[in-house]
């Protein structure tokens, strides 16, 4: 299964660390974050990979040039950041009419992608995509979803002060070929996936919960937590 990894962010809240390195290459126990993603996806038989870049893109170029995954990965430099939805829409042909993975690669997670793909293949027939979800201890900082009895998303809240639950959107998706075809015809002003596309798909998103920790390493505190977890589990 082909994978689009969104890796172009500035990592502003991680400064001063990201003054010298792009967020997608910050080290997690000595391993670049992007390498963590490529390693687990490759192990699950996923690929090839398309990775969008922007901030300090030359460092990502250098990383990939010596990476074991260089033959299966392509970089897509954005002179101006497009936004998560616009990046996806710009590269729909990459998926060649097949289902594909869309991943926000500025998070840290060691998920069971074999199980996620299997769940997607067995999703209810009317669902156009699958979303990886996780339980969070800080729901006000996440997009929170509500499910029906069949694990289909029926409500979505984006970072509310008083969220209704703690089941969070992991920003890891499998998009069906049907959905990818539909996106070829959406309004050209669409830029953000979570706020402009997901709400239009309520009742057609299947949720698969992972027990693996999923951490947005957007702050020094969460970055330290990710490093602590991987060190503890090593």
Short mmCIF file of C-alpha atoms in Angstrom, two decimals:
data_model
loop_
_atom_site.label_atom_id
_atom_site.label_comp_id
_atom_site.label_asym_id
_atom_site.label_seq_id
_atom_site.Cartn_x
_atom_site.Cartn_y
_atom_site.Cartn_z
CA UNK A 1 0.00 0.00 0.00
CA UNK A 2 1.38 3.39 -1.02
CA UNK A 3 2.00 6.01 1.67
CA UNK A 4 1.94 9.81 1.64
CA UNK A 5 3.88 11.12 4.65
CA UNK A 6 3.17 14.74 5.59
CA UNK A 7 6.51 16.00 6.88
CA UNK A 8 6.80 19.65 5.85
CA UNK A 9 5.97 21.42 9.11
CA UNK A 10 8.13 24.04 10.82
CA UNK A 11 7.97 22.62 14.34
CA UNK A 12 7.77 26.14 15.74
CA UNK A 13 6.85 25.05 19.27
CA UNK A 14 9.90 22.78 19.43
CA UNK A 15 12.38 25.63 19.10
CA UNK A 16 15.28 25.91 19.72
CA UNK A 17 15.64 22.25 18.63
CA UNK A 18 13.99 22.95 15.29
CA UNK A 19 16.12 26.03 14.66
CA UNK A 20 18.71 23.64 13.28
CA UNK A 21 16.75 20.56 12.18
CA UNK A 22 13.31 20.02 10.58
CA UNK A 23 10.71 18.51 12.85
CA UNK A 24 10.50 15.31 10.79
CA UNK A 25 14.18 14.61 11.54
CA UNK A 26 14.30 15.34 15.28
CA UNK A 27 15.93 12.36 16.98
CA UNK A 28 13.85 9.91 19.00
CA UNK A 29 16.39 8.02 21.08
CA UNK A 30 18.95 8.82 18.38
CA UNK A 31 16.77 7.79 15.42
CA UNK A 32 15.30 10.46 13.11
CA UNK A 33 11.52 10.60 13.46
CA UNK A 34 11.03 10.05 9.73
CA UNK A 35 13.18 6.93 9.96
CA UNK A 36 10.91 5.60 12.72
CA UNK A 37 7.97 5.90 10.34
CA UNK A 38 9.70 4.42 7.31
CA UNK A 39 11.04 1.48 9.31
CA UNK A 40 7.68 0.37 10.69
CA UNK A 41 5.80 0.97 7.45
CA UNK A 42 8.38 -0.96 5.45
CA UNK A 43 8.19 -3.82 7.96
CA UNK A 44 4.42 -3.95 7.37
CA UNK A 45 4.98 -4.27 3.63
CA UNK A 46 3.85 -0.73 2.85
CA UNK A 47 5.37 1.51 0.20
CA UNK A 48 6.50 3.14 -1.94
CA UNK A 49 6.56 6.42 -0.04
CA UNK A 50 5.97 10.04 -1.03
CA UNK A 51 7.19 12.62 1.49
CA UNK A 52 6.38 16.32 1.25
CA UNK A 53 9.01 18.79 2.48
CA UNK A 54 9.39 22.54 2.99
CA UNK A 55 11.33 23.76 6.03
CA UNK A 56 15.03 22.84 5.85
CA UNK A 57 14.19 20.49 3.00
CA UNK A 58 17.86 20.09 2.08
CA UNK A 59 18.38 18.17 5.33
CA UNK A 60 15.61 15.75 4.38
CA UNK A 61 17.25 15.40 0.96
CA UNK A 62 20.55 14.49 2.65
CA UNK A 63 18.88 12.06 5.05
CA UNK A 64 17.09 10.20 2.27
CA UNK A 65 20.17 10.07 0.03
CA UNK A 66 21.86 7.75 2.54
CA UNK A 67 18.73 6.00 3.81
CA UNK A 68 18.07 2.30 3.25
CA UNK A 69 14.64 3.40 1.95
CA UNK A 70 15.92 5.79 -0.73
CA UNK A 71 14.94 3.49 -3.61
CA UNK A 72 11.32 3.39 -2.43
CA UNK A 73 10.86 7.00 -1.34
CA UNK A 74 10.34 10.22 -3.29
CA UNK A 75 10.44 13.77 -1.92
CA UNK A 76 7.96 16.44 -3.01
CA UNK A 77 9.29 19.90 -2.14
CA UNK A 78 6.72 22.64 -1.54
CA UNK A 79 8.14 26.18 -2.01
CA UNK A 80 5.00 27.40 -0.24
CA UNK A 81 3.20 25.11 2.20
CA UNK A 82 0.02 23.83 0.59
CA UNK A 83 -1.79 22.47 3.63
CA UNK A 84 -2.58 18.85 4.43
CA UNK A 85 -5.57 18.48 2.10
CA UNK A 86 -4.03 20.46 -0.75
CA UNK A 87 -0.87 18.35 -0.59
CA UNK A 88 -2.96 15.18 -0.81
CA UNK A 89 -5.01 16.55 -3.70
CA UNK A 90 -1.86 17.61 -5.56
CA UNK A 91 -0.56 14.03 -5.46
CA UNK A 92 -3.68 11.92 -6.02
CA UNK A 93 -2.14 10.30 -9.10
CA UNK A 94 0.58 8.84 -6.84
CA UNK A 95 -1.93 6.28 -5.55
CA UNK A 96 -2.66 4.86 -9.02
CA UNK A 97 -6.33 4.22 -8.32
CA UNK A 98 -5.66 2.10 -5.21
CA UNK A 99 -6.30 2.56 -1.49
CA UNK A 100 -3.50 4.47 0.24
CA UNK A 101 -2.15 5.62 3.59
CA UNK A 102 -2.03 9.29 4.62
CA UNK A 103 0.08 9.97 7.71
CA UNK A 104 0.98 13.09 9.67
CA UNK A 105 4.62 12.21 10.19
CA UNK A 106 5.25 14.80 12.89
CA UNK A 107 3.68 12.46 15.44
CA UNK A 108 5.40 9.54 17.16
CA UNK A 109 3.68 6.17 17.14
CA UNK A 110 4.68 2.53 16.85
CA UNK A 111 1.39 1.10 15.64
CA UNK A 112 0.42 -2.31 14.31
CA UNK A 113 -0.08 -1.42 10.65
CA UNK A 114 -0.88 -5.01 9.71
CA UNK A 115 -3.87 -4.87 12.05
CA UNK A 116 -4.89 -1.43 10.78
CA UNK A 117 -4.83 -2.52 7.15
CA UNK A 118 -6.79 -5.68 7.98
CA UNK A 119 -9.40 -3.61 9.83
CA UNK A 120 -9.69 -1.30 6.83
CA UNK A 121 -10.22 -4.23 4.50
CA UNK A 122 -13.02 -5.51 6.77
CA UNK A 123 -14.66 -2.09 7.35
CA UNK A 124 -18.40 -1.57 6.74
CA UNK A 125 -19.05 -1.33 3.01
CA UNK A 126 -20.34 2.25 3.14
CA UNK A 127 -17.17 3.63 4.79
CA UNK A 128 -14.83 5.50 2.45
CA UNK A 129 -11.83 5.57 4.78
CA UNK A 130 -10.39 4.29 8.03
CA UNK A 131 -8.94 6.36 10.86
CA UNK A 132 -6.50 5.19 13.51
CA UNK A 133 -7.65 6.33 16.95
CA UNK A 134 -6.13 6.23 20.42
CA UNK A 135 -7.02 7.03 24.02
CA UNK A 136 -5.55 10.33 25.18
CA UNK A 137 -4.98 11.72 28.67
CA UNK A 138 -5.18 15.27 27.28
CA UNK A 139 -8.33 15.32 25.14
CA UNK A 140 -8.57 19.12 24.91
CA UNK A 141 -5.40 19.10 22.79
CA UNK A 142 -6.74 16.54 20.29
CA UNK A 143 -9.46 15.99 17.77
CA UNK A 144 -11.99 13.80 19.60
CA UNK A 145 -14.31 11.37 17.83
CA UNK A 146 -17.59 9.74 18.80
CA UNK A 147 -18.43 6.31 17.37
CA UNK A 148 -21.57 4.31 16.81
CA UNK A 149 -21.92 0.64 17.72
CA UNK A 150 -20.07 -0.36 14.54
CA UNK A 151 -17.03 1.86 15.23
CA UNK A 152 -18.10 4.37 12.60
CA UNK A 153 -17.34 8.03 13.34
CA UNK A 154 -20.58 9.96 13.90
CA UNK A 155 -19.16 13.14 15.50
CA UNK A 156 -15.88 14.99 15.49
CA UNK A 157 -14.61 17.79 17.77
CA UNK A 158 -11.37 19.63 17.04
CA UNK A 159 -9.48 20.66 20.22
CA UNK A 160 -12.41 21.74 22.38
CA UNK A 161 -11.95 23.12 25.89
CA UNK A 162 -14.44 20.57 27.26
CA UNK A 163 -14.35 17.56 24.93
CA UNK A 164 -17.04 14.90 25.14
CA UNK A 165 -14.62 11.96 25.43
CA UNK A 166 -11.01 10.81 25.16
CA UNK A 167 -10.94 8.79 21.93
CA UNK A 168 -8.70 10.85 19.66
CA UNK A 169 -7.99 11.03 15.96
CA UNK A 170 -4.46 9.72 15.40
CA UNK A 171 -4.01 11.53 12.06
CA UNK A 172 -3.21 8.19 10.41
CA UNK A 173 -5.66 7.28 7.67
CA UNK A 174 -6.30 4.73 4.96
CA UNK A 175 -8.21 6.34 2.11
CA UNK A 176 -10.20 4.18 -0.27
CA UNK A 177 -9.67 4.44 -4.00
CA UNK A 178 -13.25 5.70 -4.25
CA UNK A 179 -12.53 8.59 -1.88
CA UNK A 180 -9.28 9.46 -3.64
CA UNK A 181 -11.16 9.62 -6.94
CA UNK A 182 -13.80 11.86 -5.36
CA UNK A 183 -11.12 14.27 -4.11
CA UNK A 184 -10.11 14.99 -7.69
CA UNK A 185 -13.33 16.97 -7.98
CA UNK A 186 -13.39 19.01 -4.73
CA UNK A 187 -13.17 22.78 -4.50
CA UNK A 188 -9.69 24.08 -5.28
CA UNK A 189 -9.79 26.21 -2.11
CA UNK A 190 -9.67 23.15 0.16
CA UNK A 191 -6.40 23.17 2.13
CA UNK A 192 -6.87 21.41 5.48
CA UNK A 193 -7.76 17.73 5.78
CA UNK A 194 -9.00 17.62 9.38
CA UNK A 195 -11.25 20.70 9.27
CA UNK A 196 -12.42 20.75 5.65
CA UNK A 197 -12.55 17.13 4.51
CA UNK A 198 -13.14 14.96 7.59
CA UNK A 199 -16.38 16.75 8.62
CA UNK A 200 -17.87 15.97 5.20
CA UNK A 201 -17.27 12.26 5.76
CA UNK A 202 -19.10 11.72 9.04
CA UNK A 203 -20.83 8.33 9.12
CA UNK A 204 -18.43 7.10 6.42
CA UNK A 205 -15.20 6.83 8.47
CA UNK A 206 -14.32 3.56 10.16
CA UNK A 207 -12.30 3.84 13.37
CA UNK A 208 -9.58 1.41 14.43
CA UNK A 209 -8.21 1.95 17.93
CA UNK A 210 -4.53 1.33 18.61
CA UNK A 211 -3.17 0.54 22.06
CA UNK A 212 0.23 1.93 21.10
CA UNK A 213 1.14 5.37 22.48
CA UNK A 214 0.62 8.11 19.93
CA UNK A 215 2.35 11.39 20.73
CA UNK A 216 2.30 14.70 18.90
CA UNK A 217 5.87 15.78 19.57
CA UNK A 218 4.95 19.43 19.10
CA UNK A 219 6.29 20.71 22.41
CA UNK A 220 9.47 20.10 24.44
CA UNK A 221 7.36 18.25 27.02
CA UNK A 222 5.79 15.79 24.57
CA UNK A 223 9.10 15.37 22.76
CA UNK A 224 10.71 14.39 26.07
CA UNK A 225 7.85 11.97 26.72
CA UNK A 226 8.39 10.23 23.38
CA UNK A 227 12.09 9.83 24.08
CA UNK A 228 11.33 8.50 27.56
CA UNK A 229 8.88 5.93 26.21
CA UNK A 230 11.18 4.54 23.55
CA UNK A 231 14.13 4.45 25.98
CA UNK A 232 12.03 2.66 28.59
CA UNK A 233 10.83 0.08 26.05
CA UNK A 234 14.26 -0.50 24.52
#
